[in-house]
CSV table of N, CA and C in Angstrom, one decimal:
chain,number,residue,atom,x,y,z
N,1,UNK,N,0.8,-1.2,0.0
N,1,UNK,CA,0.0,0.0,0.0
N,1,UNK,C,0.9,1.2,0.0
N,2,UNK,N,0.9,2.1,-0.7
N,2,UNK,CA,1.2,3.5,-1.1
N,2,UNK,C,0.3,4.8,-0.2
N,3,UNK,N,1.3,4.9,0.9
N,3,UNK,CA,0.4,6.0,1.5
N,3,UNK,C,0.8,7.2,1.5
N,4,UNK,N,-0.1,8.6,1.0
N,4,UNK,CA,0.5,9.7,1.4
N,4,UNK,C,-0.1,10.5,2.4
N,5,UNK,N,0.5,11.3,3.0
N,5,UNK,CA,0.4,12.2,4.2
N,5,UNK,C,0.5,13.4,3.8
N,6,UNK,N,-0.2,14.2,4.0
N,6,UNK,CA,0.3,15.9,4.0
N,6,UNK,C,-0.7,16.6,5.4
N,7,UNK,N,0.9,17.1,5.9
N,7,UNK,CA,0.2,17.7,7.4
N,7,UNK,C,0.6,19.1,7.0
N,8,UNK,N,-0.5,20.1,6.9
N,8,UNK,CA,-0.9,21.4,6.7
N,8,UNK,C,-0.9,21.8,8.4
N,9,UNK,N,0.3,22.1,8.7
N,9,UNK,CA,0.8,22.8,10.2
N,9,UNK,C,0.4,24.1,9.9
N,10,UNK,N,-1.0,25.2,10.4
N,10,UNK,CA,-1.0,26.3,10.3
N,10,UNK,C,-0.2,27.3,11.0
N,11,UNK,N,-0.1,28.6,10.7
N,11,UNK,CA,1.0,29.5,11.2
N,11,UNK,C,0.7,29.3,12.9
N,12,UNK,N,2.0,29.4,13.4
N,12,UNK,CA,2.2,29.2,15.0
N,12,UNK,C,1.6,28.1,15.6
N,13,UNK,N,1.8,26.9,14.9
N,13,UNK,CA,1.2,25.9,15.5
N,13,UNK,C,2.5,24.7,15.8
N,14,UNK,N,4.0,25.3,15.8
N,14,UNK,CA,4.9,23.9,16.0
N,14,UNK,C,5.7,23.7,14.8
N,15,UNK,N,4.9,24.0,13.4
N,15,UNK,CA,4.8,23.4,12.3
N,15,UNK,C,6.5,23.5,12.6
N,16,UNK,N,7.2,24.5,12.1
N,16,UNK,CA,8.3,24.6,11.6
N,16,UNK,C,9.6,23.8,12.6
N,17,UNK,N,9.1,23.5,14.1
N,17,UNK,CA,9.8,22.5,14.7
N,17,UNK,C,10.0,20.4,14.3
N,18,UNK,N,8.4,20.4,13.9
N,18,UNK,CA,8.2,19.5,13.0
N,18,UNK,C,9.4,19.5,12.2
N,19,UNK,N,9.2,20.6,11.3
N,19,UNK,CA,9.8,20.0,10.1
N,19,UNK,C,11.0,19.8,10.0
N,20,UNK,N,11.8,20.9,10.8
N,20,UNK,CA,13.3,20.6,11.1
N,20,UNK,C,13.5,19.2,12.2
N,21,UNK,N,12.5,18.7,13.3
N,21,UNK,CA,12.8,17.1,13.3
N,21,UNK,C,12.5,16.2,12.3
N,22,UNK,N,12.2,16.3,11.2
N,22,UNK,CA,11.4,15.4,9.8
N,22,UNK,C,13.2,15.2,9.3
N,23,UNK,N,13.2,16.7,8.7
N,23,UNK,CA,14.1,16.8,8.4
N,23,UNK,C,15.6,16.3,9.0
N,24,UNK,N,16.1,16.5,9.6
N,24,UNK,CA,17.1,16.0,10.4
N,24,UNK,C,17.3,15.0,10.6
N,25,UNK,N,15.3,13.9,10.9
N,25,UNK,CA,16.3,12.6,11.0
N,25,UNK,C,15.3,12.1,9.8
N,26,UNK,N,15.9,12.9,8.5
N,26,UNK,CA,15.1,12.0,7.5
N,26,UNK,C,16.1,10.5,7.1
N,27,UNK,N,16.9,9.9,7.7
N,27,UNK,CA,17.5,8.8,7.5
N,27,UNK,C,17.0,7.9,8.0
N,28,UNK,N,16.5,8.1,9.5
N,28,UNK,CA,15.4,7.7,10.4
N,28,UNK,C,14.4,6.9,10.0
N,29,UNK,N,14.0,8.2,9.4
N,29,UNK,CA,12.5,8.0,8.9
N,29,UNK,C,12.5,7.0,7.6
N,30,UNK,N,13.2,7.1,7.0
N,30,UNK,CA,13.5,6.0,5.6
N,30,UNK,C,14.0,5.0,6.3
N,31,UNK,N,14.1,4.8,7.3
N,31,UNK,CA,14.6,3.1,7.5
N,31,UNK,C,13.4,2.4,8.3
N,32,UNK,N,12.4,3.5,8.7
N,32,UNK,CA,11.2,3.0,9.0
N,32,UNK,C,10.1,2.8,7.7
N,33,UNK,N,10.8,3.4,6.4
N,33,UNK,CA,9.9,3.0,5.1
N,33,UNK,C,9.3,4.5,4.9
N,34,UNK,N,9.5,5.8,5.6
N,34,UNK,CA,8.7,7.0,5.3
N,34,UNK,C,9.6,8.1,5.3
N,35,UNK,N,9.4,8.1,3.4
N,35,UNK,CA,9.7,9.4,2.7
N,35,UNK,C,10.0,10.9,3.0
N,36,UNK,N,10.4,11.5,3.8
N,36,UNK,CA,10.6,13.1,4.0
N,36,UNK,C,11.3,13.7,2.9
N,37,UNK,N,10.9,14.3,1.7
N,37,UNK,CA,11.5,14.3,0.6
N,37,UNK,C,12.1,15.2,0.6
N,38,UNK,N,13.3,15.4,-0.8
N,38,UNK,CA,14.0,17.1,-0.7
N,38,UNK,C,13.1,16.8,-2.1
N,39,UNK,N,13.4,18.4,-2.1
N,39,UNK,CA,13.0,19.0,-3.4
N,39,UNK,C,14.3,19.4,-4.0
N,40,UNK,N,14.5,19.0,-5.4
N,40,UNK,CA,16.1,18.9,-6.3
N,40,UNK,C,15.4,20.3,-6.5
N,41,UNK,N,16.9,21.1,-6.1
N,41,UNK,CA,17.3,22.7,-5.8
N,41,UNK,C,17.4,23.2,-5.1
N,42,UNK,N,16.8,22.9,-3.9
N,42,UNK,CA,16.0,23.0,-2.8
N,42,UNK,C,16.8,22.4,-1.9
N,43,UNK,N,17.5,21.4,-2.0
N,43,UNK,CA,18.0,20.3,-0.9
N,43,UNK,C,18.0,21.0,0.8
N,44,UNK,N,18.3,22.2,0.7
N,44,UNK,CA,18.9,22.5,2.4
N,44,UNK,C,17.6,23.0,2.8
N,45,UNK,N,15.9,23.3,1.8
N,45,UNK,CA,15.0,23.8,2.8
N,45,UNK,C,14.7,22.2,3.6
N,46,UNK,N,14.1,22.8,5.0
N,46,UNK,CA,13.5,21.2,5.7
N,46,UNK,C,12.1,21.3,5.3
N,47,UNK,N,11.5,22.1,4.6
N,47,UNK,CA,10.5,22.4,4.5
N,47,UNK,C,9.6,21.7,2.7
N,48,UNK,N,8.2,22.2,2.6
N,48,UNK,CA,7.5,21.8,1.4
N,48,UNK,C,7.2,22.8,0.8
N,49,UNK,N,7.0,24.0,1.3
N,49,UNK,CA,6.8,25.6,1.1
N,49,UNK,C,7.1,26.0,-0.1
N,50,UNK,N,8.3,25.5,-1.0
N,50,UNK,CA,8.7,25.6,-2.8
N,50,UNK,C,7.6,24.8,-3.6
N,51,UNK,N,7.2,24.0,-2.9
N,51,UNK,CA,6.1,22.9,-3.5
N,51,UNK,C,4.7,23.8,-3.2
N,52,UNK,N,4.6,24.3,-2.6
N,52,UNK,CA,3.2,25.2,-2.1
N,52,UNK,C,2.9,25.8,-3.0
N,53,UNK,N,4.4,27.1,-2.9
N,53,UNK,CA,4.7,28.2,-3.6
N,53,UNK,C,4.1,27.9,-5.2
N,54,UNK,N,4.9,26.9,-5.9
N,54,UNK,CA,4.8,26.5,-6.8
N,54,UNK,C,3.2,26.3,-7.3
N,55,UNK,N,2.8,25.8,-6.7
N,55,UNK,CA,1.3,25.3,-6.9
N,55,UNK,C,0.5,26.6,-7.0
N,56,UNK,N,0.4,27.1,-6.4
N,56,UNK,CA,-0.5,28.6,-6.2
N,56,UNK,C,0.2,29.7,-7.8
N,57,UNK,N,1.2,29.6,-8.4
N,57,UNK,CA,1.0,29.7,-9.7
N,57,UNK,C,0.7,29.8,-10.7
N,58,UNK,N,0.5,30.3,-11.8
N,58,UNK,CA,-0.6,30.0,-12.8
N,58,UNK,C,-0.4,29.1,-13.9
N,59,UNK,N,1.3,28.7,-14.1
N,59,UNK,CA,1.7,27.6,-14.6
N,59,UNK,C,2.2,26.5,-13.3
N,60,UNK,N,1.7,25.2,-14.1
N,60,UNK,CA,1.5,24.0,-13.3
N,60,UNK,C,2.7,23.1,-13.7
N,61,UNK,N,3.8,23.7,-14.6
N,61,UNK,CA,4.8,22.4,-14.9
N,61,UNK,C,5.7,22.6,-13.6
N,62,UNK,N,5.8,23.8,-12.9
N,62,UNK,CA,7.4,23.6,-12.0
N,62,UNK,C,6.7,22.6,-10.7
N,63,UNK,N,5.7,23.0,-10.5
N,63,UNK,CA,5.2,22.1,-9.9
N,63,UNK,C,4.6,20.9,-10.1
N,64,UNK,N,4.6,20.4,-10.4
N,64,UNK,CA,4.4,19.0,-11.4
N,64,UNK,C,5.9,18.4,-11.1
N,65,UNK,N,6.5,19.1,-12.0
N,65,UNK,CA,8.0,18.5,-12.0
N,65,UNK,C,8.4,18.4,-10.8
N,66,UNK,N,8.5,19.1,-9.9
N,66,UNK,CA,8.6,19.0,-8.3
N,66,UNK,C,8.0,17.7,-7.7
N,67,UNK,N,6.6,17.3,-8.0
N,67,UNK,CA,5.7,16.2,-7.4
N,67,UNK,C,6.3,14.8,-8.2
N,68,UNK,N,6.6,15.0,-9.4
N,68,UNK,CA,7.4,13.8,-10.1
N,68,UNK,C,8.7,13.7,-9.3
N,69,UNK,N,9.5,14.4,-9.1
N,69,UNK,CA,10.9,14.2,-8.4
N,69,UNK,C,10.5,13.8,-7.2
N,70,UNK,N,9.7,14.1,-6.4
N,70,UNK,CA,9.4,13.6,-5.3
N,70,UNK,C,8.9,12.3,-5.3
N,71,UNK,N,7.8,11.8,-6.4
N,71,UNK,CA,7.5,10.2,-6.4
N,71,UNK,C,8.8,9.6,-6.7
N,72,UNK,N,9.4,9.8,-7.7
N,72,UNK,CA,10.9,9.7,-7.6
N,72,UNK,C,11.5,9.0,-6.6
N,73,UNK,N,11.9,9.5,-5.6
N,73,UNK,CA,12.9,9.4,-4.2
N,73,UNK,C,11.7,8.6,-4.0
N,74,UNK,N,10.5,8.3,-3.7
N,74,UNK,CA,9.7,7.4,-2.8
N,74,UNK,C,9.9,6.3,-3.4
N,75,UNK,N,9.5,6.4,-4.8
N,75,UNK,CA,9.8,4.9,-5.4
N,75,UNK,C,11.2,4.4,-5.4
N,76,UNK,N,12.1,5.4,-6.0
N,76,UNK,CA,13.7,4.8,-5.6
N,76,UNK,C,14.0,3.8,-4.2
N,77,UNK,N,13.7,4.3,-2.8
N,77,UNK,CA,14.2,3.7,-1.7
N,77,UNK,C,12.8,2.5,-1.3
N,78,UNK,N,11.6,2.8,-2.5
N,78,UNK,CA,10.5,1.3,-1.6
N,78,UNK,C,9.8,1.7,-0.5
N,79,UNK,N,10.2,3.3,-0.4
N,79,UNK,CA,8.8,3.2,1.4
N,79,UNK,C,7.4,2.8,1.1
N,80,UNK,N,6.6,3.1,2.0
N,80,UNK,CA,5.5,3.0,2.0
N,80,UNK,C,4.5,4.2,2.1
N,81,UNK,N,5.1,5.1,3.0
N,81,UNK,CA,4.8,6.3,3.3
N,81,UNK,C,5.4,7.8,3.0
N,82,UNK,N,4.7,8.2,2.2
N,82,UNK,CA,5.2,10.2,2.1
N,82,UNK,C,4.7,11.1,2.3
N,83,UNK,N,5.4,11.8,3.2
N,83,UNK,CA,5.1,12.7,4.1
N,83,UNK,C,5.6,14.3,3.6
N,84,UNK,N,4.5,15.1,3.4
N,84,UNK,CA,4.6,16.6,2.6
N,84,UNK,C,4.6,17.1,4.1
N,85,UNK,N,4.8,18.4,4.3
N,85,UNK,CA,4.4,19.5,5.6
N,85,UNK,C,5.2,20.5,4.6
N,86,UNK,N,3.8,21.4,5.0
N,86,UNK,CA,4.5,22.5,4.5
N,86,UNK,C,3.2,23.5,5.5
N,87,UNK,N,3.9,24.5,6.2
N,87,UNK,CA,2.6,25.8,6.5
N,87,UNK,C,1.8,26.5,5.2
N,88,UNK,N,2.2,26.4,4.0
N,88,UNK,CA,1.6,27.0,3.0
N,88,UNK,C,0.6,26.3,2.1
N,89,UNK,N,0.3,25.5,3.0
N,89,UNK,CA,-0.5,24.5,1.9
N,89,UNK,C,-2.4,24.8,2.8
N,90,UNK,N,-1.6,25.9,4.2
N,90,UNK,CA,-3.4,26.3,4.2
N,90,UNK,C,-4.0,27.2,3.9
N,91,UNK,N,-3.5,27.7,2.3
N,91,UNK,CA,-3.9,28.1,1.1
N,91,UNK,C,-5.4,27.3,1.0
N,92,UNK,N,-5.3,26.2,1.0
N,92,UNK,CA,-6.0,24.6,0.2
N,92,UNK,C,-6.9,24.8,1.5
N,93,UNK,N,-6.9,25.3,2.4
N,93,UNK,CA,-8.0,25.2,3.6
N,93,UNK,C,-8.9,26.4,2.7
N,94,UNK,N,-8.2,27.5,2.1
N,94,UNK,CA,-8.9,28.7,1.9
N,94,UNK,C,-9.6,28.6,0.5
N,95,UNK,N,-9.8,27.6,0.3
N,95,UNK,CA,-10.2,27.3,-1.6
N,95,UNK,C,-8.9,26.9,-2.4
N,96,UNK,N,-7.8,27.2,-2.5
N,96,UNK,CA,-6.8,26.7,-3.5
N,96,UNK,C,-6.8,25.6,-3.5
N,97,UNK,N,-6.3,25.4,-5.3
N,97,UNK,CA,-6.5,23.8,-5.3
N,97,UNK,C,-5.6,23.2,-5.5
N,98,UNK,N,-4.5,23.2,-4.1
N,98,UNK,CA,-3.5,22.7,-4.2
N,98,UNK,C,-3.3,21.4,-3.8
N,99,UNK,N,-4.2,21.0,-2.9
N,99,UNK,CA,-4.6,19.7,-2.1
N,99,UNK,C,-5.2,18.6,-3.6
N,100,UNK,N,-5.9,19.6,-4.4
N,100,UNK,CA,-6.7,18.7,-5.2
N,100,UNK,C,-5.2,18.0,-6.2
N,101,UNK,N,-4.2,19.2,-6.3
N,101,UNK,CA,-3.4,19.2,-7.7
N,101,UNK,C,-2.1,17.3,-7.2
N,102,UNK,N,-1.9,17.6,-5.8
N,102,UNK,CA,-1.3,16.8,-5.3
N,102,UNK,C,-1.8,15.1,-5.2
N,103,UNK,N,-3.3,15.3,-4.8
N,103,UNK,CA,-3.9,13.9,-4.4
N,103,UNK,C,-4.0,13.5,-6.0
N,104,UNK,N,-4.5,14.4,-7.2
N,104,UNK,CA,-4.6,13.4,-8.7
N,104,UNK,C,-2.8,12.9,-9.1
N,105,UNK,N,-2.1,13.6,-9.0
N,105,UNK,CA,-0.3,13.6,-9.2
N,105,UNK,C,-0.5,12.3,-8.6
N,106,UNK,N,-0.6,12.1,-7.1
N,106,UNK,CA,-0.8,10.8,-6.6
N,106,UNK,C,-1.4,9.7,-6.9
N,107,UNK,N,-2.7,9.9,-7.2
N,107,UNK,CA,-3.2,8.9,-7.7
N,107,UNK,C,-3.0,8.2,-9.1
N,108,UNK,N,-2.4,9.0,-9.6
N,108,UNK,CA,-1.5,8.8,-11.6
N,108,UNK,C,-0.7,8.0,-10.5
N,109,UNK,N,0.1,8.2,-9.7
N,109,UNK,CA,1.5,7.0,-9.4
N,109,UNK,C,0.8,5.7,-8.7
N,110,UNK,N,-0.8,6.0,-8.3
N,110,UNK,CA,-0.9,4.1,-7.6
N,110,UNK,C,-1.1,4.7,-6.4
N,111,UNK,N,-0.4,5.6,-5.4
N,111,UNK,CA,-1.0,5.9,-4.5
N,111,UNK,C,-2.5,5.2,-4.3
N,112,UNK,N,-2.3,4.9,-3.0
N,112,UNK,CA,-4.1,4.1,-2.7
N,112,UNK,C,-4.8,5.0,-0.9
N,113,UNK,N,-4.1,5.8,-0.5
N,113,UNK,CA,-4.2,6.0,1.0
N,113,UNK,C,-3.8,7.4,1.3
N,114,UNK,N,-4.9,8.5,1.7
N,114,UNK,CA,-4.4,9.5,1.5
N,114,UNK,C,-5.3,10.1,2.9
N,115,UNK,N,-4.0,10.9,3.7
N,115,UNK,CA,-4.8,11.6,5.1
N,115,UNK,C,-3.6,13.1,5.0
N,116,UNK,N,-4.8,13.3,5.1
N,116,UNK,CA,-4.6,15.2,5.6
N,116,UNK,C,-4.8,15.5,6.9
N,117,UNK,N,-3.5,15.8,7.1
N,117,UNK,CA,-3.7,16.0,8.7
N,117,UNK,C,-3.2,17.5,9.2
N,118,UNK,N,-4.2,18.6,9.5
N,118,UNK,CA,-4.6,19.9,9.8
N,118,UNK,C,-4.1,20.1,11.5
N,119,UNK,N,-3.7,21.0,11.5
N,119,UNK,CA,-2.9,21.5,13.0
N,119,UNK,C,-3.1,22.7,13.0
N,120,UNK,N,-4.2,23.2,14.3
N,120,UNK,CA,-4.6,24.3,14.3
N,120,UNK,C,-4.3,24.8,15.9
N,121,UNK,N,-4.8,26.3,15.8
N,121,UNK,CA,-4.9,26.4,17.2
N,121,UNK,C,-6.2,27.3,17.9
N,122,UNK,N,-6.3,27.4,18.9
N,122,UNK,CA,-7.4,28.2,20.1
N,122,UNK,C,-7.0,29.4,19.2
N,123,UNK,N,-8.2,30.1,18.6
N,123,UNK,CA,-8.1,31.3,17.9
N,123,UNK,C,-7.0,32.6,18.6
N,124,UNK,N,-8.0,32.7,19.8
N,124,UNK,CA,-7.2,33.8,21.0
N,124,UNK,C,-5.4,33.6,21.3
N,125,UNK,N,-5.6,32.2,21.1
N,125,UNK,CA,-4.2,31.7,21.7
N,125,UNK,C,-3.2,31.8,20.3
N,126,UNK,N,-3.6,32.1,19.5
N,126,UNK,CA,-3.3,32.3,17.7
N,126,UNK,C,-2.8,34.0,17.8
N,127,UNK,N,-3.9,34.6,18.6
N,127,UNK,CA,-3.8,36.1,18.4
N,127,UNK,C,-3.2,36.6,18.8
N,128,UNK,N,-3.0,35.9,20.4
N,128,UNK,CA,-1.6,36.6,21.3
N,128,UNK,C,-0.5,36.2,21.1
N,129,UNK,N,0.3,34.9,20.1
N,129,UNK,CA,1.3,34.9,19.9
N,129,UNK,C,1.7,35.6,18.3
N,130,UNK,N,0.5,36.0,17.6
N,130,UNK,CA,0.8,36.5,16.7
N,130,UNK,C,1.1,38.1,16.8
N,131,UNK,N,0.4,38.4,17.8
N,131,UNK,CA,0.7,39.6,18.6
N,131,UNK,C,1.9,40.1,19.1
N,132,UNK,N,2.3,38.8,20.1
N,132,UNK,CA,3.5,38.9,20.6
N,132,UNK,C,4.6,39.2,19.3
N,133,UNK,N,4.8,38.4,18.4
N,133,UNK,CA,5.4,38.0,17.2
N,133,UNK,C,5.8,39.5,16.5
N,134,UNK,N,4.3,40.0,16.1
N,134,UNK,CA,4.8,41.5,15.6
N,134,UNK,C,5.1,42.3,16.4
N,135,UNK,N,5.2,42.1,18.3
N,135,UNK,CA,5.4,43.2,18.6
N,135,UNK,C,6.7,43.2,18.9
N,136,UNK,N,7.6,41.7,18.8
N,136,UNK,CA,9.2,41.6,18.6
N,136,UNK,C,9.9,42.3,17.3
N,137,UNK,N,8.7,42.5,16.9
N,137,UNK,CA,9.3,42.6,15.5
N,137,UNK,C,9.1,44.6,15.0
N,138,UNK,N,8.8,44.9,16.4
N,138,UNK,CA,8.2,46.4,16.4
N,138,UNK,C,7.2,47.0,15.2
N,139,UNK,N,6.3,46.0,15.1
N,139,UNK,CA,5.3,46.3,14.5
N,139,UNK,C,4.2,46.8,15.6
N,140,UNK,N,3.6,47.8,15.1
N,140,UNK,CA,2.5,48.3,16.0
N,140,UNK,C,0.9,47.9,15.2
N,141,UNK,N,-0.1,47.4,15.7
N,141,UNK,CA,-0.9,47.3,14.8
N,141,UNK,C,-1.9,47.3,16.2
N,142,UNK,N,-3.3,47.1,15.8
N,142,UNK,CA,-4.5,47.6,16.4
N,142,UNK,C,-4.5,45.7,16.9
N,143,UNK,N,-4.8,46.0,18.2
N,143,UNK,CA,-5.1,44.8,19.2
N,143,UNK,C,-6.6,44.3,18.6
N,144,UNK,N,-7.2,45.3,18.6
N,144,UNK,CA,-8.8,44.6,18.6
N,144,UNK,C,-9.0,44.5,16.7
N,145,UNK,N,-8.2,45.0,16.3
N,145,UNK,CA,-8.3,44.7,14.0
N,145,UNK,C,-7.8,43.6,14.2
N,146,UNK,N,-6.7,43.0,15.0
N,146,UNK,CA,-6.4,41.8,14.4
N,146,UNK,C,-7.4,40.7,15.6
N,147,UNK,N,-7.8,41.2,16.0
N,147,UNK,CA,-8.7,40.0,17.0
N,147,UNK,C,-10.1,40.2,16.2
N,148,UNK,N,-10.4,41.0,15.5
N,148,UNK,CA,-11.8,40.9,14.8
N,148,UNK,C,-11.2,40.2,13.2
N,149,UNK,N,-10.1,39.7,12.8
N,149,UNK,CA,-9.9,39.5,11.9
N,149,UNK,C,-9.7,37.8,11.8
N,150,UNK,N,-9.2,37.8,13.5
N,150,UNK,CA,-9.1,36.3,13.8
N,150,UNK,C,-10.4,35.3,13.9
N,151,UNK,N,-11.2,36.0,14.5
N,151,UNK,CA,-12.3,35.7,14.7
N,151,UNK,C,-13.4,35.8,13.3
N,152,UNK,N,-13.0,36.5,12.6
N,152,UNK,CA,-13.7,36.3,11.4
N,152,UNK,C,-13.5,35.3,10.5
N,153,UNK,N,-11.6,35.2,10.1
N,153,UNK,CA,-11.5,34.8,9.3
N,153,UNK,C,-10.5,32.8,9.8
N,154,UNK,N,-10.3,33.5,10.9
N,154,UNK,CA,-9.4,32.1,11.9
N,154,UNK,C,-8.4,32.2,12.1
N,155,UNK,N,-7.6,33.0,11.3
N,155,UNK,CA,-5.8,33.7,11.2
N,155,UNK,C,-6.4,35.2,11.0
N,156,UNK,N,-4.7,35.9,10.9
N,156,UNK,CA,-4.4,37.1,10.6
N,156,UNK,C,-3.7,37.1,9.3
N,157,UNK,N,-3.5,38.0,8.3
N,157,UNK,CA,-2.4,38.0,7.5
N,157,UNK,C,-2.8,39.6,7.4
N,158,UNK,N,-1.5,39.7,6.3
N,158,UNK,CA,-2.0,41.7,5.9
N,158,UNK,C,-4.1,41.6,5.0
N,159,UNK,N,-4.0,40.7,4.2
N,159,UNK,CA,-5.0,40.6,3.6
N,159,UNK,C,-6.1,40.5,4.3
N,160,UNK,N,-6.2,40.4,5.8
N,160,UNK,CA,-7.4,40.6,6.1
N,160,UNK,C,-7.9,41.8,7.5
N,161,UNK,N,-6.6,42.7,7.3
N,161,UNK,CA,-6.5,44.0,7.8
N,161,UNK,C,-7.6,44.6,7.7
């Protein structure tokens, strides 16, 4: 059985600690049979975020070609399991169809097993470290715009200032 994984870690949720343990002991994880893939060019991100990027696009070959190189390395070493993480793939929570572009790529290779696994957090508990975040960063911004933004939309970004 051919399984894929993609864990869509939303902003401030760990994600990026994940990925640098994924990454790190991706030797690890391949002797357990599960894929943490690089992306050829890419080799030193720990991340899937070029793969994200790529997708949201309006041409679909760099990414394509990206998802091929990656079945690639899965099929070369025989695992069973591959595992995407990227924070930018919760695009694909907001309508993008990046989730969709991935699972058909997948299913062309045989893939049979596919879980999406979402990591979120307590809205408020989202707002005050995003809070904290800009305020390391000497950004000054309206406490209650970005708490009526959270609550509206679930996150903050500039776009929903």
């Amino acid at each position: 059985m051919k399984r894929l994984i993609i864990h869509i870690g939303t902003h401030k949720t760990g994600t990026s600690s994940f990925q640098r343990y994924c990454y790190k002991f991706k030797d690890m994880l391949n002797k357990e049979g599960v894929c943490y893939p690089l992306i050829k060019g890419y080799e030193e991100m720990n991340n899937h975020s070029i793969l994200a990027w790529a997708l949201e696009r309006s041409s679909q070959k760099p990414a394509i070609d990206m998802l091929n190189s990656i079945f690639l390395q899965f099929k070369k070493e025989k695992h069973h399991t591959l595992l995407i993480s990227s924070e930018d793939l919760e695009n694909s929570l907001l309508g993008s169809n990046q989730l969709d572009t991935i699972i058909t790529a997948a299913k062309n290779k045989d893939f049979d097993s596919f879980e999406i696994l979402v990591v979120t957090r307590e809205p408020f508990e989202y707002l005050s470290s995003i809070y904290a975040e800009l305020s390391k960063q000497s950004i000054v911004i309206n406490f209650p715009q970005i708490a009526e933004a959270v609550l509206s939309y679930g996150y903050f970004s500039v776009s929903t200032q």
